[in-house]
Short mmCIF file of C-alpha atoms in Angstrom, two decimals:
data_model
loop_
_atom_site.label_atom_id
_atom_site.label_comp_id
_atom_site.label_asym_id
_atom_site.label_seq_id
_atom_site.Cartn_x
_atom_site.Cartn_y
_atom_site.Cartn_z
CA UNK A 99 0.00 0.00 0.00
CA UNK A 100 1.41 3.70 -1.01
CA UNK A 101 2.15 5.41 2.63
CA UNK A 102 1.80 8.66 0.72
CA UNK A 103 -1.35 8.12 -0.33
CA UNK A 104 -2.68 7.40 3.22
CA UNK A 105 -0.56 10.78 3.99
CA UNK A 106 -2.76 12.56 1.45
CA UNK A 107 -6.00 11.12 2.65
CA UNK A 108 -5.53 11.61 6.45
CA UNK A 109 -4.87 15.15 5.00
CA UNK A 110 -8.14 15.30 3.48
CA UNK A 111 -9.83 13.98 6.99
CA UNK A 112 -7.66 16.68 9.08
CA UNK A 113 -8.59 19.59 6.74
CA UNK A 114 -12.00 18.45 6.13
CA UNK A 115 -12.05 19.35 2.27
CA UNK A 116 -9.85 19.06 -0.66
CA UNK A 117 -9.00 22.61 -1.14
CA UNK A 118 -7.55 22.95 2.49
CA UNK A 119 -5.98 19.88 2.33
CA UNK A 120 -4.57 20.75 -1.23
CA UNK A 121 -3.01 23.80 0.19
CA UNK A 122 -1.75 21.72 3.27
CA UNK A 123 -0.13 19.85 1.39
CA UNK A 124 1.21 22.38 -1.58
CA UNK A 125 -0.08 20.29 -4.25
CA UNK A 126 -3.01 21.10 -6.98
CA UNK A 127 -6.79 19.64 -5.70
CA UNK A 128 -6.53 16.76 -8.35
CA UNK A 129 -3.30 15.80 -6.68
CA UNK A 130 -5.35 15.03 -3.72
CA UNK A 131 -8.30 13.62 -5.76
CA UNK A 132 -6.15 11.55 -7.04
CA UNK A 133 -4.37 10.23 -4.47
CA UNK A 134 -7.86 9.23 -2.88
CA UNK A 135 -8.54 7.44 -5.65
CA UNK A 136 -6.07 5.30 -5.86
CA UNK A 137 -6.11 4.46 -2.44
CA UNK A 138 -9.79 3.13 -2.47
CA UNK A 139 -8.48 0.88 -5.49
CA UNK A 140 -5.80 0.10 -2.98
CA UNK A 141 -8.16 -1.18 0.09
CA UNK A 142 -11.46 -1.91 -2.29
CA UNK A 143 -12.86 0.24 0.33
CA UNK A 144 -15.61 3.45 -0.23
CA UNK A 145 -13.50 5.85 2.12
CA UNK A 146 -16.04 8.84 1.54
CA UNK A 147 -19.78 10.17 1.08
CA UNK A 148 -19.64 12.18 -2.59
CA UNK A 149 -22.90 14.23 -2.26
CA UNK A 150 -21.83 17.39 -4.63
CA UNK A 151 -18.93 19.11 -4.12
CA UNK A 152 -18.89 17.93 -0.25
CA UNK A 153 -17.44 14.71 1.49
CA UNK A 154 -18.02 13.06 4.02
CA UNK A 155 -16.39 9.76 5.90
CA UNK A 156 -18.21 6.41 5.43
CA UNK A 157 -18.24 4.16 8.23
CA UNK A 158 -15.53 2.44 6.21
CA UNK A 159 -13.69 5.63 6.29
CA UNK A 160 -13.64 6.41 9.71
CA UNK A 161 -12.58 3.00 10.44
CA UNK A 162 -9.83 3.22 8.04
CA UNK A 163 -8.91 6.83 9.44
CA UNK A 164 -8.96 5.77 13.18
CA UNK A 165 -6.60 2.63 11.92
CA UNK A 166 -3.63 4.57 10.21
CA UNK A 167 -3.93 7.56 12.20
CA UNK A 168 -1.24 6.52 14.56
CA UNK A 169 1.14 5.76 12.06
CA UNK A 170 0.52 9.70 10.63
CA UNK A 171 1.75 10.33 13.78
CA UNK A 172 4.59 8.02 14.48
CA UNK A 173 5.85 9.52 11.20
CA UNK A 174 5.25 13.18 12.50
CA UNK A 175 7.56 12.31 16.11
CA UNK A 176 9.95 10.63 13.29
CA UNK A 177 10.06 14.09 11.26
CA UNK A 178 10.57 16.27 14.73
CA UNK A 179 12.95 14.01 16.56
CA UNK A 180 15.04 14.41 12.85
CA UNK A 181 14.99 17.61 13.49
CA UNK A 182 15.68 17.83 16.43
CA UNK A 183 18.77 15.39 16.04
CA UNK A 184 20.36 17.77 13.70
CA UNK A 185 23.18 20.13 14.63
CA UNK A 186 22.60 23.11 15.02
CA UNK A 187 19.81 25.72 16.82
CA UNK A 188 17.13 23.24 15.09
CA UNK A 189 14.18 22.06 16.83
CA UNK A 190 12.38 22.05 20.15
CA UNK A 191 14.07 22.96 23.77
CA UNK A 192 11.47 21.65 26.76
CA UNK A 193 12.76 23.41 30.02
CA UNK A 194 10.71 22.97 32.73
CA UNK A 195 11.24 25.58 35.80
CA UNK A 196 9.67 26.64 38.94
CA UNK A 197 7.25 29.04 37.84
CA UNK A 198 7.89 32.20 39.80
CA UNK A 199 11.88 31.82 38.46
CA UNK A 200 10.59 31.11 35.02
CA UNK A 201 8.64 34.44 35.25
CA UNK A 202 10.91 36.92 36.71
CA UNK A 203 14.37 35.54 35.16
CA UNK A 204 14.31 33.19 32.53
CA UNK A 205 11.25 33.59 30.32
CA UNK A 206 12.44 37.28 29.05
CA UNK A 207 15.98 35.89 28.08
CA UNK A 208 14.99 32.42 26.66
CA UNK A 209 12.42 34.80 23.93
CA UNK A 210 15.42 36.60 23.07
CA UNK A 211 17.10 33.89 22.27
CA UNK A 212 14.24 32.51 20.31
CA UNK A 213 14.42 35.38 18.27
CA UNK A 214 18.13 35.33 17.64
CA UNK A 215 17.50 31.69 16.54
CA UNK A 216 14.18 31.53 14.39
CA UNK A 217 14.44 27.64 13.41
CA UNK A 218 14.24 27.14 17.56
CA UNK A 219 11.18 26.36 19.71
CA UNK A 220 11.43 27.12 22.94
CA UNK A 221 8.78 25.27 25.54
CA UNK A 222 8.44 26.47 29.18
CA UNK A 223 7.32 24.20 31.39
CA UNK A 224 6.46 25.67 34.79
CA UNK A 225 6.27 23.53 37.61
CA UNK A 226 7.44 22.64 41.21
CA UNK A 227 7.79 18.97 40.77
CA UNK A 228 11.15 17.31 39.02
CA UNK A 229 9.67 16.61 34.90
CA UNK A 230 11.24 13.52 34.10
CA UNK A 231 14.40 13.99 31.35
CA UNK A 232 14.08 10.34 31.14
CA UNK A 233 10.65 9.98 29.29
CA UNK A 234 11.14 13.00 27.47
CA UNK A 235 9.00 15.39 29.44
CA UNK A 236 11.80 18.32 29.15
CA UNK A 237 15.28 18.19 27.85
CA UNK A 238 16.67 20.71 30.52
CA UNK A 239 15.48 21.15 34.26
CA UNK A 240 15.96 23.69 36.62
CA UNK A 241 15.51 23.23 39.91
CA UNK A 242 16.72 24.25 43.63
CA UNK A 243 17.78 20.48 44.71
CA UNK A 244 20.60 18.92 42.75
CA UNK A 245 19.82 15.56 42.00
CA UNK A 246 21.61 12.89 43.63
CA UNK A 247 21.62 9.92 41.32
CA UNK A 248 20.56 9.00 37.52
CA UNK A 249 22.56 9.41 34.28
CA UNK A 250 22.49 13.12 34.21
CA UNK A 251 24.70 16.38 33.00
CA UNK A 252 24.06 18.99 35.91
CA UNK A 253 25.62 22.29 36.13
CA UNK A 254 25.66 25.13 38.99
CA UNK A 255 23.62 28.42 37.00
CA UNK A 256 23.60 31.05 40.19
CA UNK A 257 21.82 30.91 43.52
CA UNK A 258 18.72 32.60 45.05
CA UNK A 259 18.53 34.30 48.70
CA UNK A 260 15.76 34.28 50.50
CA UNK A 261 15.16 36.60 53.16
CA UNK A 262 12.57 37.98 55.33
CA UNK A 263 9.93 40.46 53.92
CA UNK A 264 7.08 42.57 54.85
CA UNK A 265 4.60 45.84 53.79
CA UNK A 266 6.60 48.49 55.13
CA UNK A 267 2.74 50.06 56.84
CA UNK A 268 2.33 46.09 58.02
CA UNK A 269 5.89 46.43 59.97
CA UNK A 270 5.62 50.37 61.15
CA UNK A 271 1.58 49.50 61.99
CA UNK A 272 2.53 46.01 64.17
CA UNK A 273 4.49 45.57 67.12
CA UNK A 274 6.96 42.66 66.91
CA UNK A 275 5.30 40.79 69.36
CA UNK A 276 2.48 41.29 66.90
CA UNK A 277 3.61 40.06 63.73
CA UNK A 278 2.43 36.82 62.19
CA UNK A 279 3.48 34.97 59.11
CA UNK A 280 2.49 33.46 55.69
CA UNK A 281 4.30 29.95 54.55
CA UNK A 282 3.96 26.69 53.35
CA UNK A 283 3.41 25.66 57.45
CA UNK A 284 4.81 23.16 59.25
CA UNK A 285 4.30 20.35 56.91
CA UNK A 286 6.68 17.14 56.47
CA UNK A 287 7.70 18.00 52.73
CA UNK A 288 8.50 22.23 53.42
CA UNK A 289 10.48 23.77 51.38
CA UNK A 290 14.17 24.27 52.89
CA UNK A 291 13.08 28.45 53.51
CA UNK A 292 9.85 27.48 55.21
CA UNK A 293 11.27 25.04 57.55
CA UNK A 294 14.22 28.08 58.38
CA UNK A 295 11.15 30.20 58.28
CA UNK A 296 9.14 27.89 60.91
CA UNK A 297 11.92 27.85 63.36
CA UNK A 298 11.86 31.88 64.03
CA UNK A 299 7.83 31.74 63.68
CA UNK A 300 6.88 29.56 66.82
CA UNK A 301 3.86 28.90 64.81
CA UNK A 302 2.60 32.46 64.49
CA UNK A 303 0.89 31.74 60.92
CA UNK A 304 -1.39 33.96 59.59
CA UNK A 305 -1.48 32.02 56.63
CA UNK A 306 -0.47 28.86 54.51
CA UNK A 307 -0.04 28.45 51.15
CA UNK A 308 2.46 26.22 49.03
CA UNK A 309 2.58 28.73 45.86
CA UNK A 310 4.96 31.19 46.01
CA UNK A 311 3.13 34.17 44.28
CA UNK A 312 0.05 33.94 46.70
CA UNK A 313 2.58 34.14 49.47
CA UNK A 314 3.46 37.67 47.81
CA UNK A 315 0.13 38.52 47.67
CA UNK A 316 -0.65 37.55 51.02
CA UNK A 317 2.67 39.92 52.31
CA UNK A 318 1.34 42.47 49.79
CA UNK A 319 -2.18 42.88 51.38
CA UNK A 320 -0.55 43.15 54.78
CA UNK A 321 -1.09 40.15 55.98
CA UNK A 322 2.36 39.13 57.72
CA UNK A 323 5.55 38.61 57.14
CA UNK A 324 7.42 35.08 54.42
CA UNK A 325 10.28 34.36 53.24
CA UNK A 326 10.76 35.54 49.73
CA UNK A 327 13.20 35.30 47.02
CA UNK A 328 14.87 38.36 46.51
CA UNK A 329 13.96 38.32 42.68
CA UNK A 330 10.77 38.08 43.74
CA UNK A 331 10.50 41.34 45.87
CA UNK A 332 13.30 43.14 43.91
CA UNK A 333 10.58 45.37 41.75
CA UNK A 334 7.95 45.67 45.13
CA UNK A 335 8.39 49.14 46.21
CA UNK A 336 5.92 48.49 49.21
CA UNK A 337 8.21 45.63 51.07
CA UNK A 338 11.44 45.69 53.23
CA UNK A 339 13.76 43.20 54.52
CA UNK A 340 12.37 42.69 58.24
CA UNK A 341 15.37 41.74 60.51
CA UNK A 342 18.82 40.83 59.39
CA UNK A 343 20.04 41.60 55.99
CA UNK A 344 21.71 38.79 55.57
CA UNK A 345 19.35 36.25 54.35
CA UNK A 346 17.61 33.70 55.74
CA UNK A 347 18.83 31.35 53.32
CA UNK A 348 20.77 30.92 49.88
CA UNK A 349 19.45 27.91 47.79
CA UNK A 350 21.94 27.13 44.35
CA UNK A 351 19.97 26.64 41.19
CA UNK A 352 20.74 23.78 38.96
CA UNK A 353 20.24 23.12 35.19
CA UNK A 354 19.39 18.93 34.76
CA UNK A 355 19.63 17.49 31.40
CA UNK A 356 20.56 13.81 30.15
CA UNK A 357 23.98 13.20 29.42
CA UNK A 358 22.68 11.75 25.86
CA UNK A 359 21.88 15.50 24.94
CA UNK A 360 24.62 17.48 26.86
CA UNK A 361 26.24 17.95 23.23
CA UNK A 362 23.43 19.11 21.51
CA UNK A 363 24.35 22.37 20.22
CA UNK A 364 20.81 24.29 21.48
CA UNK A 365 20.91 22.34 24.64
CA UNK A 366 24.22 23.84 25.38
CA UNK A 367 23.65 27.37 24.12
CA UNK A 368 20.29 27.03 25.87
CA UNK A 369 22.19 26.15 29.13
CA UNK A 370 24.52 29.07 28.62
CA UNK A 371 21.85 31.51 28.37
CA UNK A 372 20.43 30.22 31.77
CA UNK A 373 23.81 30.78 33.17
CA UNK A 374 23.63 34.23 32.22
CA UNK A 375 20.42 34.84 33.34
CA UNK A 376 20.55 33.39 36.61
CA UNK A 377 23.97 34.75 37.12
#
């Protein structure tokens, strides 16, 4: 059986006529008639409903459609990991990130790049939890714990302080005695800053939350005081550092990627532009 004319006819079923599926394809709309043709004389099989000028699947058809559409797209992760296997800033880059980095640090930098290298896609994945390099769920990770084990390139790209912060009319307006805080709580899994954090509290929480930017809010609408990121409270004219300026505590950030694709050229210039970034 011709694989291209199965191409042509999942095509036609995608685009849902000839004329889109003709300019799909960049062929002329008897290419595609065509094609259809012979691929009914292929299977003996009525793929479509001619009623005028429109077509529709037979049951047949949609059988047929629902049976080769997985190879359409085996052959579409063939073309893409080809692509991405060249050298070269080719392809797609999946970088997962916590998401309140990704925001204020990386995602400004990584559509520069992007721009500077138009055959690139760039995917940002935001998330807390480790993506797994391993079944292909990003090709670089960055992350505040530096994995311990597994077959893995991992490189040092900067490190983050954390320190105290407040509403400056929260800390003038409340005695210290007063003051409550906002954190993750006293949970077994806490972040590294909330269990530092939890230590000074003595469980004077105002509030808990696990995500980062509703902590900000929370210290924002003058509800107590958490331990924030200083890229996170750089551009907040309304907080201060409550306490010590030294920091409560300085966490290194870590770029993750399989050693298999250390040498790709755009996971390395991709890794570089973190560096500088994060630096």
């Amino acid at each position: 059986m011709d694989w291209e004319n199965i191409r042509y006819f999942q095509a036609l079923v995608e685009s849902g006529n000839v004329a889109a599926a003709a300019r799909e394809l960049r062929v002329e709309r008897t290419t595609v008639t065509r094609r259809l043709q012979a691929l009914e004389n292929e299977t003996g099989l009525n793929l479509f409903d001619r009623r005028g000028r429109s077509l529709a699947l037979t049951a047949a058809g949609r059988d047929f459609a629902d049976a080769t559409r997985p190879m359409m797209e085996a052959a579409r992760e063939a073309v893409r990991g080809a692509v991405e296997a060249r050298p070269g800033m080719h392809g797609r880059v999946k970088i997962s990130a916590p998401p309140a980095l990704a925001k204020a640090r990386l995602i400004g930098p990584l559509l520069s790049l992007g721009s500077t290298y138009p055959d690139l896609e760039i995917q940002m994945i935001g998330e807390i939890g480790f993506a797994s390099l391993y079944r292909g769920e990003a090709d670089i990770a960055v992350r505040l714990s530096r994995p311990q084990r597994g077959d893995l390139a991992i490189s040092k790209l900067g490190s983050i302080a954390f320190r105290l912060y407040g509403h400056r009319d929260y800390i003038a307006q409340t005695s210290e005695e007063d003051r409550r805080y906002i954190g993750q709580g006293d949970v077994p899994d806490a972040l590294p800053q909330q269990v530092a954090l939890n230590r000074l509290a003595g469980g004077r929480f105002a509030f808990y939350t696990d995500n980062i930017d509703f902590q900000l809010t929370a210290v924002l609408e003058k509800g107590g005081i958490a331990a924030l990121p200083d890229f996170l409270a750089a551009n907040q004219n309304a907080l201060i550092v409550v306490g010590s300026e030294k920091p409560l505590l300085v966490r290194d950030i870590w770029s993750v990627t399989h050693n298999s694709q250390r040498r790709q050229e755009r996971i390395r210039t991709t890794v570089e532009l973190l560096k500088s970034a994060l630096r």
